[in-house]
Structure formats: structure tokens, C-alpha cells
mmCIF file of C-alpha atoms in Angstrom:
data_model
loop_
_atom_site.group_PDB
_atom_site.id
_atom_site.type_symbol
_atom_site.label_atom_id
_atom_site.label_comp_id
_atom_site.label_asym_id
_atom_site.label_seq_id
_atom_site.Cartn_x
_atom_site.Cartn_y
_atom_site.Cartn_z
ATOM 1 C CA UNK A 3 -103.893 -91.710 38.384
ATOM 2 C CA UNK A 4 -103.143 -91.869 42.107
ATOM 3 C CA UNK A 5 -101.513 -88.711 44.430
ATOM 4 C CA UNK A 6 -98.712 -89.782 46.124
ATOM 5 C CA UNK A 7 -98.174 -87.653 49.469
ATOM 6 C CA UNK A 8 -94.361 -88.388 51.041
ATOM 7 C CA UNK A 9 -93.999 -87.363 53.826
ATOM 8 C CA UNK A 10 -90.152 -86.811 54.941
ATOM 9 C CA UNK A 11 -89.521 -88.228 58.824
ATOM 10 C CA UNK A 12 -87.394 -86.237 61.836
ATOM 11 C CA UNK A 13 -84.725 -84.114 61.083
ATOM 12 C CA UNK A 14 -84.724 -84.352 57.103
ATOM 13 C CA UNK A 15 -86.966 -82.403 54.706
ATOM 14 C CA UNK A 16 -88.723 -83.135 51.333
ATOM 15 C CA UNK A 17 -85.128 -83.089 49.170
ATOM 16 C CA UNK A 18 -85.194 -86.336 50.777
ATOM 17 C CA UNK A 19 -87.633 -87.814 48.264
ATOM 18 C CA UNK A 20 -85.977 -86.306 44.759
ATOM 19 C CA UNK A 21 -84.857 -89.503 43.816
ATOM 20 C CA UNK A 22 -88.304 -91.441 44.313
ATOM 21 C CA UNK A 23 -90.913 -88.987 42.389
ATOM 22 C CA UNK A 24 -89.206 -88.821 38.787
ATOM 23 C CA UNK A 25 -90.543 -92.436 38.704
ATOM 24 C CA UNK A 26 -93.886 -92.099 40.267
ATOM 25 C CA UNK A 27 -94.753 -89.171 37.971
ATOM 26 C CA UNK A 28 -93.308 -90.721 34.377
ATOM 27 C CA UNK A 29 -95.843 -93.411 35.488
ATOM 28 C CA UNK A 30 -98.535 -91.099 35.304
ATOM 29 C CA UNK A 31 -98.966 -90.084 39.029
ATOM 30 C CA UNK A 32 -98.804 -87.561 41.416
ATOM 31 C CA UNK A 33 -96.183 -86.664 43.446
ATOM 32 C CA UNK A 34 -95.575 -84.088 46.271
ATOM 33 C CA UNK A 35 -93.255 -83.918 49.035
ATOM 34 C CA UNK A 36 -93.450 -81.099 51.105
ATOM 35 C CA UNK A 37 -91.196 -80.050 53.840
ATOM 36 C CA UNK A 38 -92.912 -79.845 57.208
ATOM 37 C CA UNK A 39 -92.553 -76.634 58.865
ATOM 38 C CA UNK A 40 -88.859 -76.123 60.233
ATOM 39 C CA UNK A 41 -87.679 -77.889 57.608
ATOM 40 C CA UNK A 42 -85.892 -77.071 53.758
ATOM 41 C CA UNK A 43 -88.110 -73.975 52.528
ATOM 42 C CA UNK A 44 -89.681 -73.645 55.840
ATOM 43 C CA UNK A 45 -86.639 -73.866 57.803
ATOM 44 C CA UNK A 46 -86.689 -70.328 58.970
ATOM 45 C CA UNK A 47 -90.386 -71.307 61.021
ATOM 46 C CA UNK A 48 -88.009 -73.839 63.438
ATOM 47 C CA UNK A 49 -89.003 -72.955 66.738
ATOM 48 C CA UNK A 50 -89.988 -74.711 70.314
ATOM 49 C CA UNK A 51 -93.737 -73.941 69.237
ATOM 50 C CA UNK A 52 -93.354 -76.236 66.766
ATOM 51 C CA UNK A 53 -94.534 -79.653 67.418
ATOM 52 C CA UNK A 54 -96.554 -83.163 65.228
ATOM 53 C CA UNK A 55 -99.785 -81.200 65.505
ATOM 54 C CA UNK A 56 -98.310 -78.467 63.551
ATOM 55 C CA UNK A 57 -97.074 -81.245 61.146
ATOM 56 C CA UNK A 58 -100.331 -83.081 61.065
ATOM 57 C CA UNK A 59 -102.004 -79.440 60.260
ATOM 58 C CA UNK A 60 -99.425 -78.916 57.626
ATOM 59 C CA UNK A 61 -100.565 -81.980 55.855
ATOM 60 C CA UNK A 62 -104.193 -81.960 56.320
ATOM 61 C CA UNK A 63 -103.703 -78.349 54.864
ATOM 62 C CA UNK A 64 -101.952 -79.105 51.592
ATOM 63 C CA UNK A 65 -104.484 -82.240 51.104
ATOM 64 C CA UNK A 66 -108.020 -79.751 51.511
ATOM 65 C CA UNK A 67 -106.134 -76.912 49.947
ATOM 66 C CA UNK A 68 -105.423 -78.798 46.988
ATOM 67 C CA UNK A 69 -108.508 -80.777 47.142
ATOM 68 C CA UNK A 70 -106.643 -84.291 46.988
ATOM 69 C CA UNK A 71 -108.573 -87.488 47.208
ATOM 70 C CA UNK A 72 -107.402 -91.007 47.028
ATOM 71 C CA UNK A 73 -104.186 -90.453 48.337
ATOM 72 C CA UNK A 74 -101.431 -92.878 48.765
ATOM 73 C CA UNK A 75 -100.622 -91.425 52.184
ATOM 74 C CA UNK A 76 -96.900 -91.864 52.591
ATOM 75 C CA UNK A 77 -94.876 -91.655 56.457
ATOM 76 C CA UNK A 78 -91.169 -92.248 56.716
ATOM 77 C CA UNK A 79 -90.245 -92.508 60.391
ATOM 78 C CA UNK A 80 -90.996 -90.077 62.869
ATOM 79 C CA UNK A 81 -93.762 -89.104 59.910
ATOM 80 C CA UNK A 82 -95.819 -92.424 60.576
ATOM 81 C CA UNK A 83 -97.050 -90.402 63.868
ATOM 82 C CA UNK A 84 -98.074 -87.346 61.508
ATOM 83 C CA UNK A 85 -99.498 -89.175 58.409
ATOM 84 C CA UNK A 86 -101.811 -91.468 61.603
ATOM 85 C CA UNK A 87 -103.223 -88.111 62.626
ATOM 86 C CA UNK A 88 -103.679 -86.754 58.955
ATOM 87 C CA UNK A 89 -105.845 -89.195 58.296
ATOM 88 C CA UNK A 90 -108.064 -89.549 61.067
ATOM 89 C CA UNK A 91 -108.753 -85.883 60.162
ATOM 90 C CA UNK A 92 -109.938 -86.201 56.711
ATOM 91 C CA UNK A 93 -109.902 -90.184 56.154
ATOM 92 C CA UNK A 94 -112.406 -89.847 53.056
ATOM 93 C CA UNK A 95 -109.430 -88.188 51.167
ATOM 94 C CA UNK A 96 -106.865 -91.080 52.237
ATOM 95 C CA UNK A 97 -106.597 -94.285 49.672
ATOM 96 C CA UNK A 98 -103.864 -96.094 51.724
ATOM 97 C CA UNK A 99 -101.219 -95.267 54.696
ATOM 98 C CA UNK A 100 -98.187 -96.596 53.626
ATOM 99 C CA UNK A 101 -95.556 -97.040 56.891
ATOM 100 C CA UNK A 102 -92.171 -96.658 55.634
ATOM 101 C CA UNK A 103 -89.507 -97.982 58.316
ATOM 102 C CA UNK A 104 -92.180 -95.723 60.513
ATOM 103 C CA UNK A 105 -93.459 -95.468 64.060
ATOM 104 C CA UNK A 106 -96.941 -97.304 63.651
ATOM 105 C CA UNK A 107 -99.070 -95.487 66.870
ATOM 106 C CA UNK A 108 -102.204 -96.195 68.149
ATOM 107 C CA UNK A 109 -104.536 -93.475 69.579
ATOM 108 C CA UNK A 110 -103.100 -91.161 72.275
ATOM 109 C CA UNK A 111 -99.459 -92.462 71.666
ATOM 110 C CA UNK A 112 -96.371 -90.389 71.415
ATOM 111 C CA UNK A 113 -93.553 -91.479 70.356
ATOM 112 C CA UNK A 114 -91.490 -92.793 73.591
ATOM 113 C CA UNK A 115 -95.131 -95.186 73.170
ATOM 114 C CA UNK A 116 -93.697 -96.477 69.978
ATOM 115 C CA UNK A 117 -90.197 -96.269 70.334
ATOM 116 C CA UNK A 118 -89.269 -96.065 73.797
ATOM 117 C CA UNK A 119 -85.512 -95.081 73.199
ATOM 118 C CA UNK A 120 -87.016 -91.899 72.355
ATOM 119 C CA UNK A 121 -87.669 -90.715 76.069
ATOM 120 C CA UNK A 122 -83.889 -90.210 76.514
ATOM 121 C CA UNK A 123 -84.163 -88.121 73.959
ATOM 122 C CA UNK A 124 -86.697 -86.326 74.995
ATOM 123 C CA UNK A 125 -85.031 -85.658 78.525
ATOM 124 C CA UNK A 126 -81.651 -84.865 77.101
ATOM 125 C CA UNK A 127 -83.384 -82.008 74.807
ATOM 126 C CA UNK A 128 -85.370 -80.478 77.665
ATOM 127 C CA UNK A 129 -82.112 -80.394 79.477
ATOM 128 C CA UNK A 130 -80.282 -78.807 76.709
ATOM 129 C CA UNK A 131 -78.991 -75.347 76.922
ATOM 130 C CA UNK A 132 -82.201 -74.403 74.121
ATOM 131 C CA UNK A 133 -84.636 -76.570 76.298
ATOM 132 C CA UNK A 134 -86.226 -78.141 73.068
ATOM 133 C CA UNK A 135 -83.955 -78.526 70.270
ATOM 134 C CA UNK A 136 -82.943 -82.676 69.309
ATOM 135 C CA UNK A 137 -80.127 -82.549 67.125
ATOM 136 C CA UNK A 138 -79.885 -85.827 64.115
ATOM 137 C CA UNK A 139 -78.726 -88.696 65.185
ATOM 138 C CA UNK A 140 -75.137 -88.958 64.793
ATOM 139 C CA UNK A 141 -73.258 -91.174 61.798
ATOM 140 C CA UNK A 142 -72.458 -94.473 63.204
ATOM 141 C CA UNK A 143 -70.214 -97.225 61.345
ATOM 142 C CA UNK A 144 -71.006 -98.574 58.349
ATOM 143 C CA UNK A 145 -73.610 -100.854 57.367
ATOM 144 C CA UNK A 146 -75.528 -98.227 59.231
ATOM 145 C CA UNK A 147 -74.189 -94.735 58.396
ATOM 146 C CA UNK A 148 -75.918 -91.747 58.427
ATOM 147 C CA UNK A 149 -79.624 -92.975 58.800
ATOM 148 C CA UNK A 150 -78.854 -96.027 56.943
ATOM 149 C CA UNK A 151 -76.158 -94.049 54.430
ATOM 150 C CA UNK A 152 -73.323 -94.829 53.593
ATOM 151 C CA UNK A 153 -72.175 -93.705 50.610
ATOM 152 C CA UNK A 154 -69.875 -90.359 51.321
ATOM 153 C CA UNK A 155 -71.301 -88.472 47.984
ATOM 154 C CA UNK A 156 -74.921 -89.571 49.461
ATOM 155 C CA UNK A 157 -74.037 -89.097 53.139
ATOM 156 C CA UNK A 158 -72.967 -85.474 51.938
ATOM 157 C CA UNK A 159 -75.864 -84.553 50.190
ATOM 158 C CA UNK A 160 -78.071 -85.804 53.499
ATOM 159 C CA UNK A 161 -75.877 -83.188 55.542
ATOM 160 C CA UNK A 162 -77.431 -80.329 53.712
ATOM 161 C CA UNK A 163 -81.074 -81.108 54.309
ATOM 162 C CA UNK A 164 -80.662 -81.913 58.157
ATOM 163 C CA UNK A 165 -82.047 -79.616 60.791
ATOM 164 C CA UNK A 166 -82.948 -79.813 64.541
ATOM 165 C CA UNK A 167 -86.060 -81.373 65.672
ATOM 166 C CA UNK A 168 -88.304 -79.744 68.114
ATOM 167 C CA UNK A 169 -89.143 -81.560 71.370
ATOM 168 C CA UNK A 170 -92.545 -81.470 71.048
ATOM 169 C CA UNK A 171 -92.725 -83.696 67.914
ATOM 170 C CA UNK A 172 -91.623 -86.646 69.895
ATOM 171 C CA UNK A 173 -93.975 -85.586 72.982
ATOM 172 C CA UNK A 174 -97.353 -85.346 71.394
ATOM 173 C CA UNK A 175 -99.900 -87.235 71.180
ATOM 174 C CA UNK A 176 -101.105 -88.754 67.990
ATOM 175 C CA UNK A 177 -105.060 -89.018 67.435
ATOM 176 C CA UNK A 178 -106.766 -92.270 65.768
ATOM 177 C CA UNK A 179 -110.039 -91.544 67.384
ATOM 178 C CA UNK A 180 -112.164 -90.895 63.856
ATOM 179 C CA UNK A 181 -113.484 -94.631 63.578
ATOM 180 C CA UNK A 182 -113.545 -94.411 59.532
ATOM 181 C CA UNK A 183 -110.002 -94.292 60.109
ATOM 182 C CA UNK A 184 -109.625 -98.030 60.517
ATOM 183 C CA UNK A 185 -111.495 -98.767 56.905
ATOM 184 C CA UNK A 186 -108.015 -97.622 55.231
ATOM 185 C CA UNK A 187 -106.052 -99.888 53.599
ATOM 186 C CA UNK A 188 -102.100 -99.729 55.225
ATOM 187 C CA UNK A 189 -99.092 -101.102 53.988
ATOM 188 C CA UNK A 190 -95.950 -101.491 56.099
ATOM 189 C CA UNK A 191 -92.423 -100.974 54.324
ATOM 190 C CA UNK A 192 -89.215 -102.333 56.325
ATOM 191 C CA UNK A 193 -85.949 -101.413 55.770
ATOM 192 C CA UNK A 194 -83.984 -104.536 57.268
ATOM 193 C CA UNK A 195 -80.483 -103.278 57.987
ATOM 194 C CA UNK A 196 -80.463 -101.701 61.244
ATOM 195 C CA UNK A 197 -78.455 -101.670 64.255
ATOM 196 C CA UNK A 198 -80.041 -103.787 67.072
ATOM 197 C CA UNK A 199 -80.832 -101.360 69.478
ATOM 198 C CA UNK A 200 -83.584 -99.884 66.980
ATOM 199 C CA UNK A 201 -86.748 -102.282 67.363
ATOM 200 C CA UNK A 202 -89.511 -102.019 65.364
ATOM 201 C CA UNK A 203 -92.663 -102.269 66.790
ATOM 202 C CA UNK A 204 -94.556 -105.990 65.834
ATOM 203 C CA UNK A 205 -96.881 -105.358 62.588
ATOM 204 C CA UNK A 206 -100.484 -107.184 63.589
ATOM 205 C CA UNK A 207 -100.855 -109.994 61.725
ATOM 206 C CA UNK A 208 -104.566 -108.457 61.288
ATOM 207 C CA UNK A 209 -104.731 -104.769 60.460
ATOM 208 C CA UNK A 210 -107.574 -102.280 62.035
ATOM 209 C CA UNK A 211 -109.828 -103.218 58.402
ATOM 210 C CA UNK A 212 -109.318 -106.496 59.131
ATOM 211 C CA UNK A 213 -107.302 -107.474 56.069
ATOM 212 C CA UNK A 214 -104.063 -109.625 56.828
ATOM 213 C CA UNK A 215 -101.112 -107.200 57.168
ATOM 214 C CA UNK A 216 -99.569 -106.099 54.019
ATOM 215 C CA UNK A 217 -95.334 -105.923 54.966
ATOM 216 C CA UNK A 218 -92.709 -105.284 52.428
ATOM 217 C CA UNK A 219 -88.898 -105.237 53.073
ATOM 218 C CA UNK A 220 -86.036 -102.993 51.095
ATOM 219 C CA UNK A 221 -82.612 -104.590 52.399
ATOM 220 C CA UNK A 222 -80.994 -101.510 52.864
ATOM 221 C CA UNK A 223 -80.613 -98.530 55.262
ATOM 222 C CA UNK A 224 -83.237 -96.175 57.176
ATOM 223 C CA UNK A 225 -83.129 -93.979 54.417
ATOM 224 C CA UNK A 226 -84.263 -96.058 51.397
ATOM 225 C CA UNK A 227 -85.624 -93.338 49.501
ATOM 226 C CA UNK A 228 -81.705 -91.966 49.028
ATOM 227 C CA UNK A 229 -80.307 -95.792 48.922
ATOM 228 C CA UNK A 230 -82.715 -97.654 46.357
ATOM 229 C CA UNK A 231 -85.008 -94.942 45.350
ATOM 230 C CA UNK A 232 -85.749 -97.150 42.012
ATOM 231 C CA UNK A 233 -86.880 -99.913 44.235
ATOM 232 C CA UNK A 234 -88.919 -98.165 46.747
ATOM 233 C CA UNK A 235 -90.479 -96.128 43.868
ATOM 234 C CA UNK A 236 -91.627 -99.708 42.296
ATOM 235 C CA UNK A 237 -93.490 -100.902 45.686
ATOM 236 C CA UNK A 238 -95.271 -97.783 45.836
ATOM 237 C CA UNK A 239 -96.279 -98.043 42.112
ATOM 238 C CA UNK A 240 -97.589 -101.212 43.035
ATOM 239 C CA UNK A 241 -100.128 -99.505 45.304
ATOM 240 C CA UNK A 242 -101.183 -96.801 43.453
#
């Protein structure tokens, strides 16, 4: 039995992944998807205190509070920052980082490093009448949606579970300093439709364990876990 750890990305919370863990757990498996703090049950907690490092605390706390080990470490977007620090924090507990359509960091990076559209961002947020809240991305026309949905039942649920993201997620920096870090196995899921001006950073062909890079591809939206849950459920089985 493997523990599969989602972790939802910026702006969403862990309703995002209801689709995806009725078939990781009829398998046999584990599956938890917490929402980060400002986010679904935690929503209240949203604040301009609130940065990754409270992220990466509120996963490293749910993995050595629940004593998990060989985790299938899972980081949707903004999330591949947090799950990257998770693990270099307690990297004997970590079976695999799986990078789902994620920013992929190396050590000290934020994420303008990985995506640099995100410094506009940034700036337009600290110039904001709050000073720190980044509201989601707004719905652009279809194939691309509502991060990558499309579907107006779909797109309507995804409305609910949206909140501001704090500034300081996007300007801190992630930490890959642990060197047992580099002995985990990663796997790199892409979602392939996506407007041009989003670039995903290059996969190395050779990955920090020096195994050849492991890349899927889902030919759908950001959001795969909402747009072909079934499918994304049966790469991660393949993992676990």
C-alpha cells in the first residue's frame, strides 16, 4: 500500500482532488488532500503572513504527525515549490515527487525563478489596494478556460473552491539544500493544452538521482485532476 499526498496548487484547495482519490483508495491506497492554510477548511487563516513556508510546514506537519513514510509526494502547480521544500525536510519519508503541470525549482528559487511571468504578478499585488492579495487567474477562451476548464457545470464547481493567494507564496524561496533530497525518485506529469504564453520550464533529460527523466502527458487542461481524473488517477497508480 502506498500514501498518496496531493497537494492542491495556487488559488484552489483540496476539493480539487475529489475526483482522483475514490480510485487511488478502491486500489488499496492512501489518499489525503489537505487544503493548505487559507484555503477550503482553513480559509478563515488567509492572511499577508501567510506565505510557501507556511505551506511547506503544513505538509511536513501532516506527514510527521501522521507518521507517513513512502509517500508518493504529489505537487500541482504553484505546489511543486511546496512539495520541493517538504521533502528536503524529511526526505526519508518521501517515495517519489511527482510534478504535476508544476513549477520544478531548484534551491533558493522562487517562483518568478521558475516562471518568470509571475513577477508581474507579484508587483501588481504589492501595488494592490490590500498590498498582498493575487486574485485567480481570470477564465480565458476555450480550449483553455478556467485553469484548463471548460466545462460550465465543472467551471462552476471550480468557482466555489477559489480564494486569493498571498504574495508571499510566489516570493519565497524554496530550499533543496538536504543532499538526500536528490536520491528521490521524480516523475513529471504535463498537461499539454495550454496557451502559449505559459512555458514550462525544460525537464533534464537526467534527473538529480541520475535516472533518465520520467515525463508523462494528460492532453487536457491545467486542471487535470477535474478534467480526466480517471486518467490521472491511473498514472499515479502506476507509481505507487
Amino acid at each position: 500500500m502506498s500514501t498518496y499526498l496531493l497537494v492542491h496548487g495556487a488559488w484552489h484547495s483540496g476539493q480539487c482532488w475529489e475526483r482522483v482519490t475514490p480510485s487511488l483508495t478502491s486500489a488499496g491506497h492512501r489518499a489525503l488532500a489537505p487544503s493548505l492554510t487559507g484555503f477550503g477548511d482553513t480559509a478563515h487563516l488567509l492572511g499577508p503572513e501567510v506565505g510557501l513556508d507556511t505551506h511547506v510546514d503544513d505538509i511536513v506537519r501532516l506527514i510527521t504527525e501522521e507518521d507517513l513514510t513512502e509517500v508518493v509526494l504529489v505537487g500541482h502547480s504553484y505546489a511543486g515549490l511546496v512539495i520541493s521544500s517538504a521533502a528536503n525536510q524529511v526526505p526519508d519519508r518521501i517515495a517519489r515527487l511527482v510534478y504535476l503541470d508544476a513549477m520544478v525549482p531548484e534551491d533558493g528559487e522562487s517562483a518568478p525563478d521558475v516562471q518568470p511571468a509571475t513577477k508581474a504578478t507579484i508587483d501588481r499585488a504589492l501595488n494592490s489596494d490590500s498590498g498582498w492579495r493575487v486574485p485567480p487567474l481570470p477564465e480565458m477562451p476555450e480550449p483553455y478556460g478556467l485553469f484548463g476548464v471548460t466545462d460550465p457545470a465543472d467551471v462552476a464547481w471550480l468557482r466555489t473552491m477559489l480564494s486569493d493567494l498571498p504574495v508571499r507564496c510566489l516570493q519565497q524561496p524554496v530550499r533543496l539544500d538536504n543532499p538526500a533530497v536528490k536520491a528521490i525518485p521524480r516523475t513529471h506529469i504535463h498537461c499539454t493544452v495550454r496557451p502559449e504564453s505559459i512555458r514550462q520550464r525544460p525537464v533534464p533529460a537526467i534527473q538529480p538521482n541520475g535516472t533518465p527523466a520520467q515525463i508523462r502527458e494528460l492532453p487536457t487542461g491545467h486542471d487535470c485532476m477535474i478534467t480526466m481524473p480517471d486518467e490521472l488517477a491511473a498514472l499515479l497508480l502506476e507509481l505507487g
